[in-house]
Coordinates of N, CA, C and O and ligand atoms in Angstrom, one line a residue:
M1 N 25.8 -18.1 18.0 CA 25.1 -17.4 16.4 C 26.7 -17.7 15.5 O 27.6 -17.0 16.7
I2 N 27.0 -17.9 14.9 CA 28.1 -17.6 13.8 C 27.8 -16.3 12.9 O 26.9 -15.9 12.4
S3 N 29.1 -15.4 12.5 CA 29.3 -14.2 11.7 C 28.0 -14.5 10.4 O 28.4 -15.7 9.9
E4 N 27.9 -13.3 9.8 CA 27.8 -14.1 8.2 C 28.7 -14.0 7.6 O 28.2 -15.1 6.5
K5 N 29.6 -13.6 8.1 CA 31.0 -14.0 6.6 C 30.7 -15.2 6.9 O 31.5 -16.6 5.7
M6 N 31.5 -15.7 8.1 CA 31.1 -17.6 8.2 C 30.4 -18.4 7.8 O 30.2 -19.6 7.2
Q7 N 29.0 -18.0 8.1 CA 27.9 -18.1 7.3 C 28.3 -18.5 6.1 O 28.3 -20.0 5.1
V8 N 28.6 -17.7 5.0 CA 28.6 -17.5 3.6 C 29.7 -18.7 3.2 O 30.2 -19.9 2.7
A9 N 31.5 -18.7 4.1 CA 31.6 -20.2 4.4 C 32.1 -21.1 4.1 O 31.4 -22.0 3.7
L10 N 30.6 -21.4 5.6 CA 30.8 -22.3 5.8 C 29.6 -23.2 4.9 O 29.8 -24.5 4.5
N11 N 29.2 -22.3 4.3 CA 28.1 -22.6 2.7 C 29.0 -22.4 1.6 O 27.9 -24.0 1.2
E12 N 29.9 -22.5 1.7 CA 30.9 -22.7 0.4 C 31.5 -23.5 0.5 O 31.5 -25.0 -0.2
Q13 N 32.2 -24.1 1.7 CA 32.2 -25.4 2.4 C 31.3 -27.0 1.7 O 31.8 -27.8 1.0
L14 N 30.2 -26.1 1.7 CA 28.9 -27.8 2.2 C 29.0 -28.0 0.4 O 29.0 -29.1 0.1
N15 N 29.1 -26.1 -0.1 CA 28.9 -27.2 -1.9 C 30.3 -27.8 -1.6 O 29.9 -28.4 -3.0
K16 N 31.5 -27.3 -1.8 CA 32.5 -28.3 -1.8 C 32.2 -29.8 -1.7 O 32.6 -30.8 -2.6
E17 N 31.3 -30.2 -0.5 CA 31.6 -31.1 0.0 C 30.5 -31.8 -1.0 O 31.0 -32.8 -1.3
L18 N 29.8 -31.3 -1.1 CA 28.7 -31.7 -2.2 C 29.4 -32.1 -3.6 O 29.3 -33.5 -4.4
F19 N 30.6 -31.2 -4.1 CA 31.1 -31.6 -5.1 C 31.8 -32.7 -5.1 O 32.5 -33.2 -6.4
S20 N 32.3 -32.7 -3.9 CA 33.1 -33.2 -4.3 C 32.4 -34.8 -4.7 O 33.0 -36.0 -5.0
S21 N 31.8 -35.2 -4.0 CA 31.1 -36.6 -3.9 C 30.3 -36.8 -5.1 O 29.9 -37.7 -5.6
Y22 N 30.4 -35.3 -6.4 CA 29.9 -35.8 -7.3 C 30.5 -35.4 -8.1 O 30.9 -37.0 -9.0
L23 N 32.0 -35.4 -8.0 CA 33.3 -35.7 -8.8 C 33.8 -37.4 -7.9 O 33.8 -38.3 -8.9
Y24 N 33.6 -38.3 -7.4 CA 33.7 -39.5 -7.4 C 32.8 -39.9 -7.8 O 32.9 -41.5 -7.9
M25 N 31.7 -39.6 -7.5 CA 30.2 -40.5 -9.1 C 31.2 -40.6 -10.4 O 30.4 -41.3 -10.7
A26 N 31.4 -39.7 -10.9 CA 32.1 -39.4 -12.0 C 32.7 -39.9 -11.9 O 33.0 -41.2 -13.7
M27 N 34.1 -40.4 -10.9 CA 35.0 -41.0 -11.2 C 34.3 -43.2 -11.2 O 35.5 -43.8 -12.2
E28 N 33.9 -43.0 -10.4 CA 32.9 -44.6 -10.8 C 32.5 -44.8 -11.4 O 32.7 -45.9 -11.5
A29 N 32.0 -43.9 -11.8 CA 31.0 -43.8 -13.4 C 32.0 -44.3 -14.6 O 32.0 -45.5 -15.6
Y30 N 33.4 -43.8 -14.0 CA 34.4 -43.8 -14.9 C 35.0 -45.4 -14.9 O 35.3 -46.8 -16.3
F31 N 35.1 -45.9 -13.8 CA 35.1 -46.9 -13.3 C 34.7 -47.9 -14.2 O 35.3 -49.6 -14.3
E32 N 33.2 -48.3 -13.8 CA 32.3 -49.0 -13.5 C 32.4 -49.5 -15.4 O 32.0 -50.2 -16.1
D33 N 32.4 -48.0 -16.7 CA 32.7 -47.7 -17.7 C 34.0 -48.2 -18.3 O 34.2 -49.8 -19.6
N34 N 35.2 -49.0 -17.2 CA 36.2 -49.3 -17.8 C 36.5 -51.2 -17.0 O 37.2 -51.8 -16.9
N35 N 35.5 -51.2 -16.6 CA 35.0 -53.1 -15.8 C 36.0 -53.2 -14.9 O 36.5 -54.6 -13.9
F36 N 36.3 -52.1 -14.0 CA 37.0 -52.3 -12.8 C 36.0 -51.8 -11.5 O 36.1 -50.7 -11.0
T37 N 34.9 -53.0 -11.4 CA 34.5 -53.1 -10.7 C 34.8 -52.9 -9.5 O 34.1 -51.9 -8.8
G38 N 35.9 -53.2 -8.9 CA 36.2 -53.4 -7.6 C 35.8 -51.7 -6.9 O 36.0 -51.3 -6.2
I39 N 36.9 -50.7 -8.0 CA 37.3 -49.3 -7.3 C 36.3 -48.9 -8.3 O 35.9 -48.0 -7.4
A40 N 35.6 -49.2 -8.2 CA 33.8 -48.3 -8.2 C 33.2 -48.3 -7.3 O 33.1 -47.3 -7.0
R41 N 33.6 -49.4 -6.5 CA 32.7 -49.9 -5.3 C 34.2 -48.7 -4.8 O 32.2 -48.6 -3.5
W42 N 34.9 -49.0 -4.3 CA 35.7 -48.2 -3.7 C 35.8 -46.3 -3.8 O 34.6 -45.9 -2.3
M43 N 34.7 -46.1 -4.9 CA 34.5 -44.2 -5.4 C 33.1 -44.4 -5.1 O 32.4 -43.3 -4.8
E44 N 32.1 -45.1 -5.0 CA 30.8 -45.0 -4.0 C 30.9 -45.0 -2.8 O 30.3 -44.4 -2.0
L45 N 31.8 -45.4 -2.1 CA 32.0 -45.4 -0.6 C 32.7 -44.4 -0.5 O 31.8 -43.4 0.2
Q46 N 33.4 -44.0 -1.5 CA 33.9 -41.8 -1.0 C 32.7 -41.4 -1.5 O 32.6 -40.3 -0.6
A47 N 32.1 -41.5 -2.7 CA 30.6 -40.9 -2.8 C 30.4 -40.5 -1.8 O 29.6 -38.7 -1.5
E48 N 29.3 -41.1 -1.5 CA 29.4 -41.6 0.5 C 29.3 -40.6 1.2 O 28.7 -40.0 2.0
E49 N 30.9 -41.0 1.4 CA 31.3 -40.5 3.4 C 31.2 -38.7 2.3 O 31.1 -38.0 3.6
E50 N 31.4 -38.1 1.2 CA 31.2 -36.9 1.5 C 30.4 -36.1 1.4 O 30.0 -35.2 1.8
H51 N 29.0 -37.2 0.9 CA 27.9 -36.4 2.0 C 27.6 -36.5 2.8 O 27.5 -36.1 3.0
I52 N 28.9 -37.2 3.5 CA 28.5 -37.0 5.2 C 29.0 -36.0 4.8 O 28.9 -35.4 6.5
H53 N 30.5 -36.1 4.6 CA 31.0 -34.5 5.0 C 30.5 -33.7 5.1 O 30.2 -32.5 5.4
A54 N 28.9 -33.7 3.9 CA 28.3 -31.9 3.4 C 27.2 -32.2 5.0 O 26.9 -31.5 5.3
S55 N 26.3 -33.3 5.0 CA 25.6 -33.5 6.1 C 25.5 -32.6 7.5 O 25.3 -32.0 7.6
K56 N 26.5 -33.1 7.3 CA 27.6 -32.4 8.8 C 27.7 -30.8 8.5 O 27.3 -30.1 9.6
L57 N 28.0 -30.6 7.7 CA 28.4 -29.0 7.4 C 27.2 -28.9 7.9 O 26.6 -27.6 8.5
Y58 N 26.0 -29.5 7.2 CA 24.3 -28.7 6.8 C 24.0 -28.7 8.3 O 23.5 -27.9 8.9
S59 N 24.2 -29.7 9.5 CA 23.6 -30.2 10.8 C 23.9 -29.1 11.3 O 23.3 -27.8 12.2
F60 N 25.7 -28.5 11.0 CA 26.2 -27.9 12.0 C 25.4 -26.3 11.6 O 25.3 -25.1 13.0
I61 N 25.4 -25.6 9.9 CA 24.8 -24.8 10.4 C 23.7 -24.2 10.8 O 23.1 -23.3 11.5
I62 N 23.1 -25.2 10.6 CA 21.4 -25.2 11.4 C 21.4 -25.1 13.0 O 20.8 -24.7 14.0
K63 N 22.1 -26.3 13.7 CA 22.4 -26.2 14.9 C 22.6 -24.4 15.4 O 22.6 -24.4 16.4
V64 N 24.0 -24.1 15.3 CA 23.8 -23.0 15.5 C 22.5 -21.4 14.9 O 23.6 -20.6 15.3
G65 N 22.7 -22.0 14.3 CA 21.2 -20.6 14.3 C 21.3 -19.9 13.1 O 20.9 -18.8 12.8
S66 N 21.8 -20.6 12.6 CA 21.9 -20.2 10.5 C 21.3 -20.7 9.7 O 20.7 -21.5 10.2
R67 N 21.5 -20.1 8.5 CA 21.0 -21.0 7.6 C 21.7 -21.5 6.8 O 22.0 -20.2 5.9
V68 N 21.3 -22.0 5.9 CA 21.9 -23.1 4.7 C 21.3 -22.7 3.2 O 19.9 -22.5 3.3
K69 N 22.4 -22.3 2.6 CA 21.9 -21.8 1.5 C 22.7 -23.1 0.0 O 24.0 -23.3 -0.3
L70 N 21.7 -24.0 -0.2 CA 22.7 -24.8 -1.6 C 22.9 -23.9 -2.7 O 21.9 -23.3 -2.8
Q71 N 23.9 -24.0 -3.4 CA 24.4 -23.6 -4.8 C 24.4 -24.7 -5.7 O 24.2 -25.9 -5.3
S72 N 24.6 -24.0 -7.7 CA 25.0 -25.2 -8.1 C 26.4 -25.5 -7.8 O 27.0 -25.6 -7.4
L73 N 25.9 -27.0 -8.5 CA 27.2 -27.7 -8.6 C 27.5 -27.8 -9.7 O 27.2 -27.8 -10.6
A74 N 29.0 -28.2 -10.2 CA 29.8 -27.6 -11.5 C 29.7 -29.2 -12.2 O 29.7 -29.7 -11.0
E75 N 30.2 -28.9 -13.1 CA 29.7 -30.2 -14.0 C 31.2 -30.7 -13.6 O 32.1 -30.1 -13.7
P76 N 31.4 -32.3 -13.0 CA 33.1 -32.6 -12.7 C 32.8 -33.6 -14.3 O 32.3 -33.8 -15.6
Q77 N 34.7 -33.3 -14.0 CA 35.1 -34.5 -15.3 C 34.8 -35.2 -15.6 O 34.2 -36.1 -14.4
F78 N 35.1 -36.0 -16.8 CA 34.4 -36.9 -17.5 C 34.7 -38.3 -18.0 O 34.6 -39.4 -17.8
E79 N 36.2 -38.0 -18.3 CA 37.2 -38.6 -18.9 C 38.5 -38.8 -18.6 O 38.6 -37.2 -17.8
W80 N 39.3 -39.4 -18.2 CA 40.6 -39.6 -17.0 C 41.0 -40.5 -18.5 O 40.9 -41.3 -18.6
D81 N 42.8 -39.9 -19.0 CA 43.5 -40.7 -19.8 C 44.0 -42.0 -19.3 O 44.1 -43.1 -19.3
S82 N 43.7 -42.8 -17.8 CA 43.5 -43.7 -16.8 C 43.6 -44.4 -15.4 O 42.9 -42.7 -15.0
P83 N 43.7 -45.2 -15.0 CA 42.9 -45.7 -13.5 C 43.7 -44.5 -12.7 O 43.9 -44.0 -11.7
K84 N 45.1 -44.7 -13.1 CA 46.4 -44.2 -11.9 C 46.1 -42.1 -11.6 O 45.5 -41.8 -11.4
A85 N 45.5 -42.2 -14.0 CA 45.1 -40.4 -13.5 C 44.1 -39.9 -12.7 O 44.1 -38.7 -11.5
V86 N 43.0 -41.1 -12.6 CA 42.2 -40.6 -11.7 C 42.8 -40.7 -10.6 O 42.1 -39.8 -9.1
F87 N 43.5 -41.8 -9.7 CA 43.6 -41.1 -8.2 C 45.2 -40.2 -7.8 O 44.6 -39.8 -7.3
Q88 N 45.6 -39.6 -9.1 CA 46.0 -38.6 -8.9 C 44.6 -37.8 -8.5 O 45.6 -36.2 -8.5
A89 N 44.0 -37.3 -9.8 CA 42.9 -36.4 -9.1 C 42.7 -36.0 -8.2 O 42.1 -35.2 -7.6
V90 N 42.7 -37.6 -7.6 CA 41.6 -37.7 -5.9 C 42.5 -37.1 -5.4 O 41.8 -36.3 -4.5
Y91 N 44.3 -37.2 -5.4 CA 45.0 -36.9 -4.6 C 44.6 -34.8 -4.2 O 45.1 -34.7 -3.0
E92 N 44.7 -34.3 -5.7 CA 44.8 -33.5 -5.5 C 43.9 -32.9 -5.2 O 44.1 -31.4 -4.9
H93 N 42.8 -33.1 -5.3 CA 41.8 -32.8 -5.0 C 41.4 -32.6 -3.0 O 41.1 -31.9 -2.7
E94 N 41.8 -33.8 -3.1 CA 41.6 -33.8 -1.9 C 42.5 -32.9 -0.8 O 42.6 -32.1 0.4
Q95 N 44.0 -32.4 -1.6 CA 44.7 -31.2 -0.7 C 43.5 -30.3 -1.8 O 44.3 -28.7 -0.6
F96 N 43.1 -30.2 -1.6 CA 42.6 -28.7 -2.6 C 41.5 -28.2 -1.1 O 41.5 -27.6 -0.6
I97 N 40.7 -29.7 -1.1 CA 40.2 -29.2 0.0 C 40.6 -28.8 1.2 O 39.8 -28.3 2.5
S98 N 41.7 -29.6 1.8 CA 42.5 -29.6 2.8 C 42.3 -28.0 2.9 O 42.8 -27.3 4.1
K99 N 43.3 -27.7 1.8 CA 43.4 -26.6 2.1 C 41.7 -25.0 2.2 O 42.4 -24.0 3.3
S100 N 41.1 -25.4 2.1 CA 40.2 -24.5 1.8 C 39.5 -25.0 3.3 O 39.2 -24.4 3.7
I101 N 40.3 -26.3 3.8 CA 39.8 -26.3 5.5 C 40.9 -25.6 6.9 O 39.9 -25.0 7.4
N102 N 41.5 -25.4 5.8 CA 42.9 -24.8 6.7 C 41.9 -23.4 6.5 O 41.9 -22.4 7.6
D103 N 41.1 -22.7 5.6 CA 41.8 -21.7 5.2 C 40.5 -21.5 6.4 O 40.1 -20.0 7.1
L104 N 39.5 -22.2 6.2 CA 38.3 -22.2 7.8 C 38.5 -21.9 8.6 O 37.9 -20.2 9.5
L105 N 39.1 -22.6 9.1 CA 39.9 -22.7 10.3 C 40.7 -21.0 10.4 O 40.5 -21.1 11.7
D106 N 41.5 -20.7 9.6 CA 41.9 -19.5 10.6 C 40.6 -18.6 10.7 O 40.7 -17.7 10.7
L107 N 39.5 -18.6 9.4 CA 39.0 -17.5 9.5 C 38.2 -17.7 10.5 O 37.5 -16.5 11.5
A108 N 38.2 -18.4 11.3 CA 36.8 -18.5 12.8 C 37.9 -18.5 14.0 O 38.0 -18.0 14.7
I109 N 39.2 -18.7 13.9 CA 40.0 -18.5 15.2 C 40.6 -16.9 15.0 O 40.0 -16.3 15.6
D110 N 40.7 -16.3 14.2 CA 40.3 -14.6 13.6 C 39.6 -14.1 14.5 O 39.2 -13.5 15.3
E111 N 38.1 -15.2 14.4 CA 37.0 -14.2 14.9 C 36.2 -15.0 16.7 O 35.6 -14.8 16.5
R112 N 37.0 -15.3 16.8 CA 37.3 -15.7 18.3 C 35.9 -16.7 18.4 O 35.6 -17.2 18.6
D113 N 35.6 -17.6 16.9 CA 34.6 -18.7 16.8 C 35.0 -19.5 17.2 O 35.1 -20.6 16.4
H114 N 34.9 -20.1 19.0 CA 35.4 -21.6 19.5 C 34.3 -21.9 18.7 O 35.3 -23.2 18.4
A115 N 33.1 -22.4 18.9 CA 32.0 -23.3 18.3 C 32.6 -23.8 17.4 O 32.8 -25.5 16.9
T116 N 33.1 -22.6 15.9 CA 32.9 -23.9 14.5 C 34.7 -23.8 14.1 O 35.4 -25.4 14.1
S117 N 36.0 -23.4 15.4 CA 37.2 -24.4 15.4 C 37.2 -25.8 15.8 O 37.3 -26.4 15.4
T118 N 36.5 -25.5 17.0 CA 36.0 -27.5 17.6 C 35.5 -28.2 16.8 O 35.8 -28.8 16.1
F119 N 34.3 -27.3 15.6 CA 34.3 -28.5 14.7 C 34.7 -28.4 13.4 O 34.5 -30.5 13.1
L120 N 35.4 -27.9 13.4 CA 36.2 -27.8 11.7 C 37.6 -29.2 12.1 O 38.1 -29.8 11.1
H121 N 37.7 -28.9 14.0 CA 39.0 -30.0 14.1 C 38.6 -31.4 12.8 O 39.5 -32.3 13.1
W122 N 37.5 -32.1 13.1 CA 37.5 -33.4 13.0 C 37.6 -33.3 11.6 O 38.1 -34.5 11.1
Y123 N 37.0 -32.4 10.4 CA 37.2 -32.0 9.5 C 39.3 -32.3 9.1 O 39.9 -32.3 8.0
V124 N 40.1 -31.4 9.8 CA 41.4 -31.4 9.8 C 41.8 -32.8 10.0 O 42.6 -33.0 8.8
D125 N 41.3 -33.7 10.9 CA 41.3 -34.6 11.4 C 40.9 -35.5 9.9 O 42.1 -37.0 9.8
E126 N 40.3 -36.0 9.0 CA 39.7 -36.7 8.4 C 40.7 -36.1 7.3 O 40.5 -36.9 5.9
Q127 N 41.8 -35.5 7.0 CA 41.3 -33.9 5.6 C 42.8 -35.5 5.2 O 43.7 -35.7 4.5
V128 N 43.9 -35.7 6.8 CA 44.8 -36.0 6.6 C 44.6 -37.9 6.3 O 45.4 -38.0 5.8
E129 N 43.8 -37.8 7.1 CA 43.6 -39.6 6.3 C 43.5 -39.8 4.8 O 43.8 -40.4 3.8
E130 N 42.6 -38.7 4.3 CA 41.7 -38.4 2.8 C 43.3 -38.4 2.0 O 43.4 -38.9 0.7
E131 N 43.6 -37.1 2.3 CA 44.8 -37.3 1.9 C 46.0 -38.8 1.6 O 46.6 -38.9 0.9
A132 N 45.8 -39.4 3.1 CA 47.3 -40.7 3.2 C 46.9 -41.7 1.4 O 47.6 -42.0 1.7
N133 N 45.4 -41.8 1.6 CA 45.0 -43.1 1.7 C 44.8 -42.9 -0.2 O 45.6 -44.1 -0.9
A134 N 44.5 -41.2 -0.6 CA 44.5 -41.3 -2.1 C 46.1 -41.9 -2.5 O 46.3 -41.9 -3.5
A135 N 47.0 -40.6 -1.2 CA 48.6 -41.2 -1.9 C 49.5 -42.2 -1.7 O 50.2 -42.8 -3.2
E136 N 48.2 -43.5 -1.1 CA 49.1 -44.3 -0.9 C 48.0 -45.2 -2.2 O 49.5 -46.2 -3.0
I137 N 46.8 -45.2 -3.1 CA 46.7 -45.6 -4.2 C 47.9 -45.5 -5.2 O 48.2 -46.1 -5.7
V138 N 48.2 -44.5 -4.7 CA 48.8 -43.5 -6.1 C 49.8 -43.8 -6.2 O 50.9 -45.1 -7.6
R139 N 50.4 -44.5 -4.8 CA 52.1 -44.8 -5.3 C 51.8 -47.3 -5.7 O 52.8 -47.5 -6.0
N140 N 50.5 -47.6 -5.4 CA 50.3 -48.4 -5.9 C 49.7 -48.5 -7.1 O 50.8 -49.5 -8.0
F141 N 49.6 -48.2 -7.3 CA 49.7 -47.5 -9.4 C 51.1 -48.0 -10.2 O 51.4 -48.5 -10.6
E142 N 51.5 -46.9 -9.5 CA 52.9 -46.5 -9.7 C 53.7 -47.6 -9.4 O 55.1 -48.4 -10.4
M143 N 53.8 -48.3 -8.9 CA 54.5 -49.7 -8.4 C 54.2 -50.6 -8.9 O 54.8 -51.6 -9.7
I144 N 52.5 -51.2 -9.7 CA 51.8 -52.3 -10.6 C 52.6 -51.6 -12.1 O 52.4 -52.3 -12.8
E145 N 52.8 -50.5 -12.4 CA 52.8 -49.9 -13.8 C 51.4 -50.9 -14.8 O 50.4 -50.0 -14.4
D146 N 51.7 -51.2 -15.8 CA 50.5 -51.0 -16.6 C 50.3 -53.0 -16.4 O 50.3 -53.3 -17.6
S147 N 51.7 -53.4 -15.5 CA 51.1 -55.5 -15.3 C 49.3 -55.2 -15.1 O 48.7 -54.8 -14.4
K148 N 48.8 -56.1 -16.2 CA 47.3 -56.7 -15.9 C 47.3 -56.8 -15.0 O 45.7 -57.4 -13.8
G149 N 47.7 -58.3 -14.7 CA 48.0 -59.0 -13.0 C 47.5 -58.2 -11.8 O 46.6 -58.3 -10.8
G150 N 48.2 -56.9 -11.9 CA 48.4 -56.1 -10.8 C 47.4 -55.2 -11.0 O 47.0 -55.0 -9.8
L151 N 46.8 -54.5 -11.8 CA 45.6 -53.9 -12.0 C 44.2 -55.3 -11.3 O 43.2 -54.2 -10.9
F152 N 44.6 -56.4 -11.8 CA 43.7 -57.2 -10.9 C 43.1 -57.3 -9.8 O 42.3 -57.3 -9.3
L153 N 44.7 -57.4 -9.7 CA 44.9 -57.7 -7.8 C 44.1 -56.1 -6.8 O 43.5 -56.2 -5.5
L154 N 44.4 -55.3 -7.9 CA 44.3 -53.9 -7.3 C 42.5 -53.4 -6.9 O 41.8 -53.2 -5.6
D155 N 42.3 -53.8 -8.3 CA 40.8 -54.0 -8.4 C 40.2 -54.7 -6.7 O 39.4 -53.9 -6.4
R156 N 40.6 -55.8 -6.9 CA 39.9 -55.9 -5.6 C 40.4 -56.3 -4.8 O 39.3 -55.9 -3.7
E157 N 41.3 -55.2 -4.3 CA 41.7 -55.1 -2.8 C 40.5 -53.8 -2.9 O 40.5 -53.5 -1.7
L158 N 40.8 -53.3 -3.4 CA 40.5 -51.8 -3.6 C 38.4 -52.2 -3.3 O 38.4 -51.2 -2.7
G159 N 38.3 -53.4 -4.1 CA 37.0 -53.6 -3.7 C 36.5 -53.9 -2.4 O 35.1 -54.1 -2.2
N160 N 37.2 -54.4 -2.0 CA 36.8 -55.0 -0.8 C 36.8 -53.8 0.5 O 36.7 -53.9 1.8
R161 N 37.4 -52.3 0.3 CA 36.5 -50.8 1.1 C 35.1 -51.4 1.6 O 34.1 -51.9 1.3
V162 N 34.4 -51.3 3.1 CA 33.7 -51.7 3.9 C 33.3 -49.8 4.0 O 34.5 -49.1 4.4
A163 N 32.5 -49.5 3.9 CA 31.7 -48.4 4.7 C 31.9 -48.3 5.7 O 32.4 -48.0 7.0
A164 N 32.9 -46.4 5.9 CA 32.2 -45.9 7.2 C 31.7 -45.9 8.0 O 30.7 -45.6 7.6
A165 N 31.7 -46.2 9.4 CA 30.6 -45.8 10.8 C 30.3 -44.9 10.9 O 30.9 -43.6 10.1
P166 N 28.4 -44.8 10.2 CA 28.1 -42.9 10.2 C 28.6 -42.4 11.8 O 28.9 -42.4 12.9
T167 N 28.9 -40.6 11.5 CA 29.1 -40.1 12.2 C 28.3 -38.5 12.0 O 28.9 -37.6 13.6
V168 N 27.2 -38.6 11.6 CA 26.4 -37.9 11.8 C 26.0 -38.6 13.5 O 24.4 -39.0 12.5
Ligands
OFO201 FE1 37.4 -36.3 1.0 O1 37.0 -35.7 2.3 FE2 35.5 -34.2 2.7 O2 36.0 -33.4 0.2

């Protein structure tokens, strides 16, 4: 059993992971609208991964005998200035999520809640990957600047992303 405070915090994180999925879906729609079908595919898979992150939290909350409480999702941003601006927003969002996971882990450690601490380590590792991936794509956009050929190739490359193996 986890504390009431931890239950609230885990449910808030569940909401953030669902919002991440919603945000990446909005970005997918932006890329579809701008004919970047490869990057749209990348975003689709990213949205699916975020849903998996949410599902893992959902299952954990139930497994420890606690209660899932779903909350409203905020409306995600609709428009961005450029494809590069989208990935800068992805990078900033992932940094925000990393901080949120770190705060959750701090709470679990304070409460000597070893089960939740161990569970959260998967998310700590995942966030290292997520931030690194987003930062690398921002660097790619910086390298190609406004080159149409570069954008074409990057769209193709990102479209080759494959779905991650299920972890739930
Ligand atoms: Fe993007 O890692 Fe979950 O939110």
